[in-house]
CSV table of C-alpha atoms in Angstrom, one decimal:
chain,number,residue,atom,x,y,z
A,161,UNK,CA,221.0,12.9,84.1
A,162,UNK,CA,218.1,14.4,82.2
A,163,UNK,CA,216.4,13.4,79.1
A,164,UNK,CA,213.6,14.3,76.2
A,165,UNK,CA,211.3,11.4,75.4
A,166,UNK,CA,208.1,12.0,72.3
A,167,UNK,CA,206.1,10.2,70.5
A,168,UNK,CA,206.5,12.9,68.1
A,169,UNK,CA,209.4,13.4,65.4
A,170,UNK,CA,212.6,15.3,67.6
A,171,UNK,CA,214.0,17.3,64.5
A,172,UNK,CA,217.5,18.1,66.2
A,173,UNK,CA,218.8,18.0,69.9
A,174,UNK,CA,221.9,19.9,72.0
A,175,UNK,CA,223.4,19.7,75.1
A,176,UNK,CA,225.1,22.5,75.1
A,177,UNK,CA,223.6,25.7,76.8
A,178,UNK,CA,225.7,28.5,74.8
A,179,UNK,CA,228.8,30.3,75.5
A,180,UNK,CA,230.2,31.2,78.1
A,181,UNK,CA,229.0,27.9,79.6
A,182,UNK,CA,230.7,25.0,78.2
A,183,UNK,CA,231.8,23.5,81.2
A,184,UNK,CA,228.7,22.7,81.8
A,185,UNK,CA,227.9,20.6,78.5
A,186,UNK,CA,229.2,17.2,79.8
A,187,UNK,CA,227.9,16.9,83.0
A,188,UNK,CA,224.3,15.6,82.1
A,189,UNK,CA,222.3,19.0,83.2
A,190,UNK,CA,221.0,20.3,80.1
A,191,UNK,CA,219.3,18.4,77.0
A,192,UNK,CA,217.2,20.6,74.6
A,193,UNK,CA,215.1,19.3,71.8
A,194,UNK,CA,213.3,20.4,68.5
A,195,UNK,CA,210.0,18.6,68.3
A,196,UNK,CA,207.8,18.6,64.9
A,197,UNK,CA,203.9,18.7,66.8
A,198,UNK,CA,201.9,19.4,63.4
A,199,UNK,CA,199.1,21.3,64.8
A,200,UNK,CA,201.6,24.0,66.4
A,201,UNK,CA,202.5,27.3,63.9
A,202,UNK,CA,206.3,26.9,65.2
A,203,UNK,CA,208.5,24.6,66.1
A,204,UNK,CA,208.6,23.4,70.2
A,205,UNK,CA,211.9,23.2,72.0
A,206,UNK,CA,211.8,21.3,75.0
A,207,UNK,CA,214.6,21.6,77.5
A,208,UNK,CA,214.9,18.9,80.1
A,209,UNK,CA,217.6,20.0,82.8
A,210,UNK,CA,218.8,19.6,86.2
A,211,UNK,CA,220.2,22.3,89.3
A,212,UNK,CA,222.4,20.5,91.8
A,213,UNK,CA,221.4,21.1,95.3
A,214,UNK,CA,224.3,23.7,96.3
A,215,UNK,CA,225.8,24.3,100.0
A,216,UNK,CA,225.2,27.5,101.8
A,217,UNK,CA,228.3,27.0,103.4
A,218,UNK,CA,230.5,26.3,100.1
A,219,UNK,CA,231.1,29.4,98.1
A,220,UNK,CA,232.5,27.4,95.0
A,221,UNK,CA,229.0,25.4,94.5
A,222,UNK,CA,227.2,28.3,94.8
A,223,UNK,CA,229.2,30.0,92.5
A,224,UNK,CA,228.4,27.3,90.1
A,225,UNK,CA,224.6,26.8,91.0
A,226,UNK,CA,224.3,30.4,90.1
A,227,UNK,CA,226.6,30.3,87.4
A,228,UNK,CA,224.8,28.0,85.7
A,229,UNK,CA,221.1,29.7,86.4
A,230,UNK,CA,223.0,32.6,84.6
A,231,UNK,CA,223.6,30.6,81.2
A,232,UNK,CA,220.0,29.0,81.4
A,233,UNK,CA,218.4,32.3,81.4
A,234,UNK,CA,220.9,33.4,78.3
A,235,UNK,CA,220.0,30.3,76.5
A,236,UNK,CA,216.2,30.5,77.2
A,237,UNK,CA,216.2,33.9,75.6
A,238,UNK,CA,218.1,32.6,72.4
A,239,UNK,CA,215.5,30.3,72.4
A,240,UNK,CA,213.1,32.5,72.7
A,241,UNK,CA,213.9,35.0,70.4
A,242,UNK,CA,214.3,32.7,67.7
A,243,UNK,CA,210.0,32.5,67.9
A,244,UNK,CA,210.1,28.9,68.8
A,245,UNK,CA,207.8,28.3,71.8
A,246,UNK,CA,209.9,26.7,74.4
A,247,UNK,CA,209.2,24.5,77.6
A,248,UNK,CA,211.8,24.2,80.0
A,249,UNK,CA,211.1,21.1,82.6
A,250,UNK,CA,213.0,19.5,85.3
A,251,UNK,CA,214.4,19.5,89.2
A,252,UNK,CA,216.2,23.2,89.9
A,253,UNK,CA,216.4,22.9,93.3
A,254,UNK,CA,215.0,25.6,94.5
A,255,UNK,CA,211.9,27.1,96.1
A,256,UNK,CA,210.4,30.0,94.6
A,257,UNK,CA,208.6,31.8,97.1
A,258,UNK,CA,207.2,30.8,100.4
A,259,UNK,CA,204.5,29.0,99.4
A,260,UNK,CA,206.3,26.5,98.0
A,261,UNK,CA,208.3,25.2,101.4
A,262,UNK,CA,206.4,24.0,104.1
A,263,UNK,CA,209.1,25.0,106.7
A,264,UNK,CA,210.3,28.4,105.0
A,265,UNK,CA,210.8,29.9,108.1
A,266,UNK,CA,213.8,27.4,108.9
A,267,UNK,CA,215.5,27.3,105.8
A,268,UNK,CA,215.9,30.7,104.8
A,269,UNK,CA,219.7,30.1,105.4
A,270,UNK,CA,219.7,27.4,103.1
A,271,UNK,CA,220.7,26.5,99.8
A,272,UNK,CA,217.0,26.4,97.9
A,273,UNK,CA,215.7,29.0,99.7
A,274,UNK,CA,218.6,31.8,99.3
A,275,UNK,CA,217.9,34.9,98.1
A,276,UNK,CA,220.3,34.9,95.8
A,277,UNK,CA,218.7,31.7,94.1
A,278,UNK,CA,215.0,32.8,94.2
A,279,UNK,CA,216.5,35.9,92.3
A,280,UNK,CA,216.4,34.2,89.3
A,281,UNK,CA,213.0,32.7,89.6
A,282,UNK,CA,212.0,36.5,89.9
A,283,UNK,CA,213.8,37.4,87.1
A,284,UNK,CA,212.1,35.0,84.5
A,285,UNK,CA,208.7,35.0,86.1
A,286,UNK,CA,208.4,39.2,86.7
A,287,UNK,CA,211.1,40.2,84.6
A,288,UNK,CA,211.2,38.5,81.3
A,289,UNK,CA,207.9,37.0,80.9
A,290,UNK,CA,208.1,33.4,81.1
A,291,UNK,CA,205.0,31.3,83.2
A,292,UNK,CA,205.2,28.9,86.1
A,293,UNK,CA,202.8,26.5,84.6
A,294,UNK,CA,202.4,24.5,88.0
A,295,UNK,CA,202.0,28.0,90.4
A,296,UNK,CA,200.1,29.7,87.2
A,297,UNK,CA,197.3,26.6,87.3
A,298,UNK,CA,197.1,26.2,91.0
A,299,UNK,CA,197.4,30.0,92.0
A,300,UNK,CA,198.7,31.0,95.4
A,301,UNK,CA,198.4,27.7,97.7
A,302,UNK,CA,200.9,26.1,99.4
A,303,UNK,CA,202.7,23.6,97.4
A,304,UNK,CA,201.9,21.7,95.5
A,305,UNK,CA,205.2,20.1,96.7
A,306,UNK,CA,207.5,18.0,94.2
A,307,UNK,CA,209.8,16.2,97.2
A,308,UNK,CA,209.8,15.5,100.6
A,309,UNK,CA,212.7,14.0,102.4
A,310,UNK,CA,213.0,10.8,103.4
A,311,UNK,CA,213.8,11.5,107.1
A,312,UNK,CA,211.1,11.6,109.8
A,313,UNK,CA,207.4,11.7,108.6
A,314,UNK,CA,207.9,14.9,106.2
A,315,UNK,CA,206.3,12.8,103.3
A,316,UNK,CA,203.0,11.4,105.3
A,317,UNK,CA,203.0,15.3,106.9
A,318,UNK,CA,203.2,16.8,103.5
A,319,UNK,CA,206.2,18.8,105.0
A,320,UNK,CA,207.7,19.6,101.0
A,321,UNK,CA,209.4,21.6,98.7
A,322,UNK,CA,208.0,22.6,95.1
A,323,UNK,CA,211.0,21.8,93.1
A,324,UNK,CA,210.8,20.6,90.0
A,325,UNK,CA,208.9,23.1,87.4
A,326,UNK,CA,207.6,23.5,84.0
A,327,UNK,CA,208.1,26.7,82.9
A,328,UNK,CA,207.0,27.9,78.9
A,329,UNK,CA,207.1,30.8,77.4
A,330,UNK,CA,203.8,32.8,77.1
A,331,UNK,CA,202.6,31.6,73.9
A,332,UNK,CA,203.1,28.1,75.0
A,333,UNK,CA,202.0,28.7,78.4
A,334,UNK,CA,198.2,29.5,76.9
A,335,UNK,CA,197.9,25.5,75.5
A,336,UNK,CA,198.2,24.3,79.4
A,337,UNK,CA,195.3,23.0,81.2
A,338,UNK,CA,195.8,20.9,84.3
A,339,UNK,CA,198.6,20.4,86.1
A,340,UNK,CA,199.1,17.8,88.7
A,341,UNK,CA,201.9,16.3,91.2
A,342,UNK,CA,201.6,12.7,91.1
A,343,UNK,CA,202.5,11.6,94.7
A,344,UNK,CA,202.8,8.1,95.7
A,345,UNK,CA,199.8,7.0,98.0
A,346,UNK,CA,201.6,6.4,101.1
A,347,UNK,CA,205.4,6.0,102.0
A,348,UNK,CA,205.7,2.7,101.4
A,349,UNK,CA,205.4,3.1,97.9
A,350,UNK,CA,207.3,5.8,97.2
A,351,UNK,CA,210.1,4.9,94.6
A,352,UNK,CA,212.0,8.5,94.4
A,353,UNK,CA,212.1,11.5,97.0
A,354,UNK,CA,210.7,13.2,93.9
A,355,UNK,CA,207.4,12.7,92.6
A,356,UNK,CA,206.4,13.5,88.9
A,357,UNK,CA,205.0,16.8,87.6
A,358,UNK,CA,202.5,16.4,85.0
A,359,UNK,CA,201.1,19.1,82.8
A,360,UNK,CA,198.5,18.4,80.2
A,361,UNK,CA,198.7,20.6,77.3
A,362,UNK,CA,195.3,21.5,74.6
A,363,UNK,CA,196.8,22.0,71.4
């Protein structure tokens, strides 16, 4: 599931991502939110939403991973045009561009890494304008990665992917500061595959 949490006043909230997409609306992928931040001259949507993992191999989940990238990038323009600044956050399953797998190489076959995913990522990033807070703040290093699998000694190796985002439009984009992944210090005390992405906005 996915969720919105402020300490500030959330005017209205949605979950659903616009037409043609309905199917998606019940299946806990997609929350939106209108939050009143005073010091802001617009309102501030911010989208929480999560991209299942797809299967190479199964045509139908792809169909629907892509599907559903499809009516995100329809809604985040809505959203956009309205003149709201918008900040869309959460695990998409994918990895952008090679810096953002460790082991690229081996999973260009793989859902994540297909080329028909990262086309998106191109499309809102070089096409349409929007920033990748995390890549924009870090510029072009590897990672930092958001999740490492469980298996073998990928997390203690740093063998990641860079996942999760925070992604703003261009106005918003300018208030962001430091961004940081906030990895567990060893293994042990890991309590997700994930770890949190935290980006620290000056209003």
């Amino acid at each position: 599931g996915v969720a919105v949490v402020s300490s500030h006043n959330i005017e209205t909230s949605r979950i659903d991502i616009g037409k043609p997409a309905q199917r998606f609306n019940n299946t806990g992928r997609w929350v939106e939110a209108v939050i009143d931040i005073p010091f802001l001259d617009r309102p501030l949507v911010v989208i929480s939403a999560y991209v299942h993992t797809g299967d190479a191999g199964d045509d139908n989940r792809m169909e629907e991973k892509l599907s559903f990238f499809a009516a995100m990038t329809k809604r985040m323009e809505t959203l956009r045009s309205s003149g709201a600044h918008v900040l869309l956050t959460g695990d998409f399953n994918v990895g952008h561009t090679e810096l953002d797998i460790k082991n690229w190489k081996g999973n260009r076959n793989n859902a994540g890494f297909l080329e028909s995913e990262r086309a998106w990522f191109d499309r809102w990033f070089d096409d349409l304008g929007w920033v990748d807070l995390a890549r924009n703040l870090a510029g072009p290093v590897e990672g930092p990665y958001t999740w490492w699998s469980f298996r073998g000694q990928a997390f203690d190796r740093d063998v990641g992917w860079r996942i999760d985002y925070q992604i703003a439009s261009p106005e918003f984009a300018a208030f962001a500061a430091t961004s940081e992944v906030d990895r567990a210090p060893s293994y042990a005390e890991r309590w997700s595959d994930h770890a949190p992405l935290v980006v620290t906005f000056k209003i």
